Coordinates of C-alpha atoms in Angstrom, one line a residue:
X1 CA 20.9 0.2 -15.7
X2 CA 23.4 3.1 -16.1
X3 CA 23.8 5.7 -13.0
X4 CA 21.4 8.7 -13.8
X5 CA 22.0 12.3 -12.8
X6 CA 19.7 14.1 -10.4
X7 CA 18.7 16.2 -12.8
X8 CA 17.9 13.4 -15.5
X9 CA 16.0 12.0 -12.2
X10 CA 14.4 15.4 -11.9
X11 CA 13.2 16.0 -15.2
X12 CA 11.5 12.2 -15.2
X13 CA 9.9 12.9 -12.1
X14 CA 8.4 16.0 -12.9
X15 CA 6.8 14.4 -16.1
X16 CA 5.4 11.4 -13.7
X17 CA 7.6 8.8 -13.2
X18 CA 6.9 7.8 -9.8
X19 CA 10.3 5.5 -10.2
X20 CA 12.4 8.0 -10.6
X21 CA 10.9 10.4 -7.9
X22 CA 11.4 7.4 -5.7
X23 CA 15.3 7.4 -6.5
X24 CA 15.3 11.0 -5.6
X25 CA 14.0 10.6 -1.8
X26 CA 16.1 7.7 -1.9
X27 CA 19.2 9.5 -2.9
X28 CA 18.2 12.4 -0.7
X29 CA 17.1 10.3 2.6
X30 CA 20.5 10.9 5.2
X31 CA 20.1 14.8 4.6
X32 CA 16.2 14.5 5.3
X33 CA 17.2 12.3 8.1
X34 CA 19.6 14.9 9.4
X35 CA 16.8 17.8 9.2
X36 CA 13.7 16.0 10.5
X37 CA 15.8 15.2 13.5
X38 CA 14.0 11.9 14.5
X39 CA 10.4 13.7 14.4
X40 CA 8.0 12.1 11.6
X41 CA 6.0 14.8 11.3
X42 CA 8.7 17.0 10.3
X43 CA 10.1 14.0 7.9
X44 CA 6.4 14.0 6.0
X45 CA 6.5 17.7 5.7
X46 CA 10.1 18.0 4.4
X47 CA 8.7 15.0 1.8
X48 CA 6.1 16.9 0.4
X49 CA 7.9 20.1 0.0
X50 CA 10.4 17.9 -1.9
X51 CA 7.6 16.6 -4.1
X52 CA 6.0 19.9 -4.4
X53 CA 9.2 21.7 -5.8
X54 CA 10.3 18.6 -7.8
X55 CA 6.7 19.1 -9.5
X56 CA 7.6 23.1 -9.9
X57 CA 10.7 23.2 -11.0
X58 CA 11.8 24.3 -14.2
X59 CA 14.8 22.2 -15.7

């Protein structure tokens, strides 16, 4: 499978493919990392707002 770009990934996602959401998180998970700084709670949230504006974005 060829590398996709994050938008590509973006644009996938925010027409359902859970895949490619997954990919994103994945892709994104050291700079979540960095900002939750070791507390879960703050690793869900930052999650969901990811999801949320992946879901709101206009590409």
């Amino acid at each position: 499978m060829k590398n996709q770009s994050l938008c590509e990934l973006g644009f996938k996602a925010k027409c359902g493919d859970e895949i490619s959401l997954i990919k994103i998180i994945e892709i994104k998970r050291k700079t979540i990392l960095r900002y939750a700084k070791g507390d879960d709670d703050c690793y869900q949230y930052i999650l969901e707002r990811l999801i949320k504006g992946i879901k709101n974005y206009k590409f």
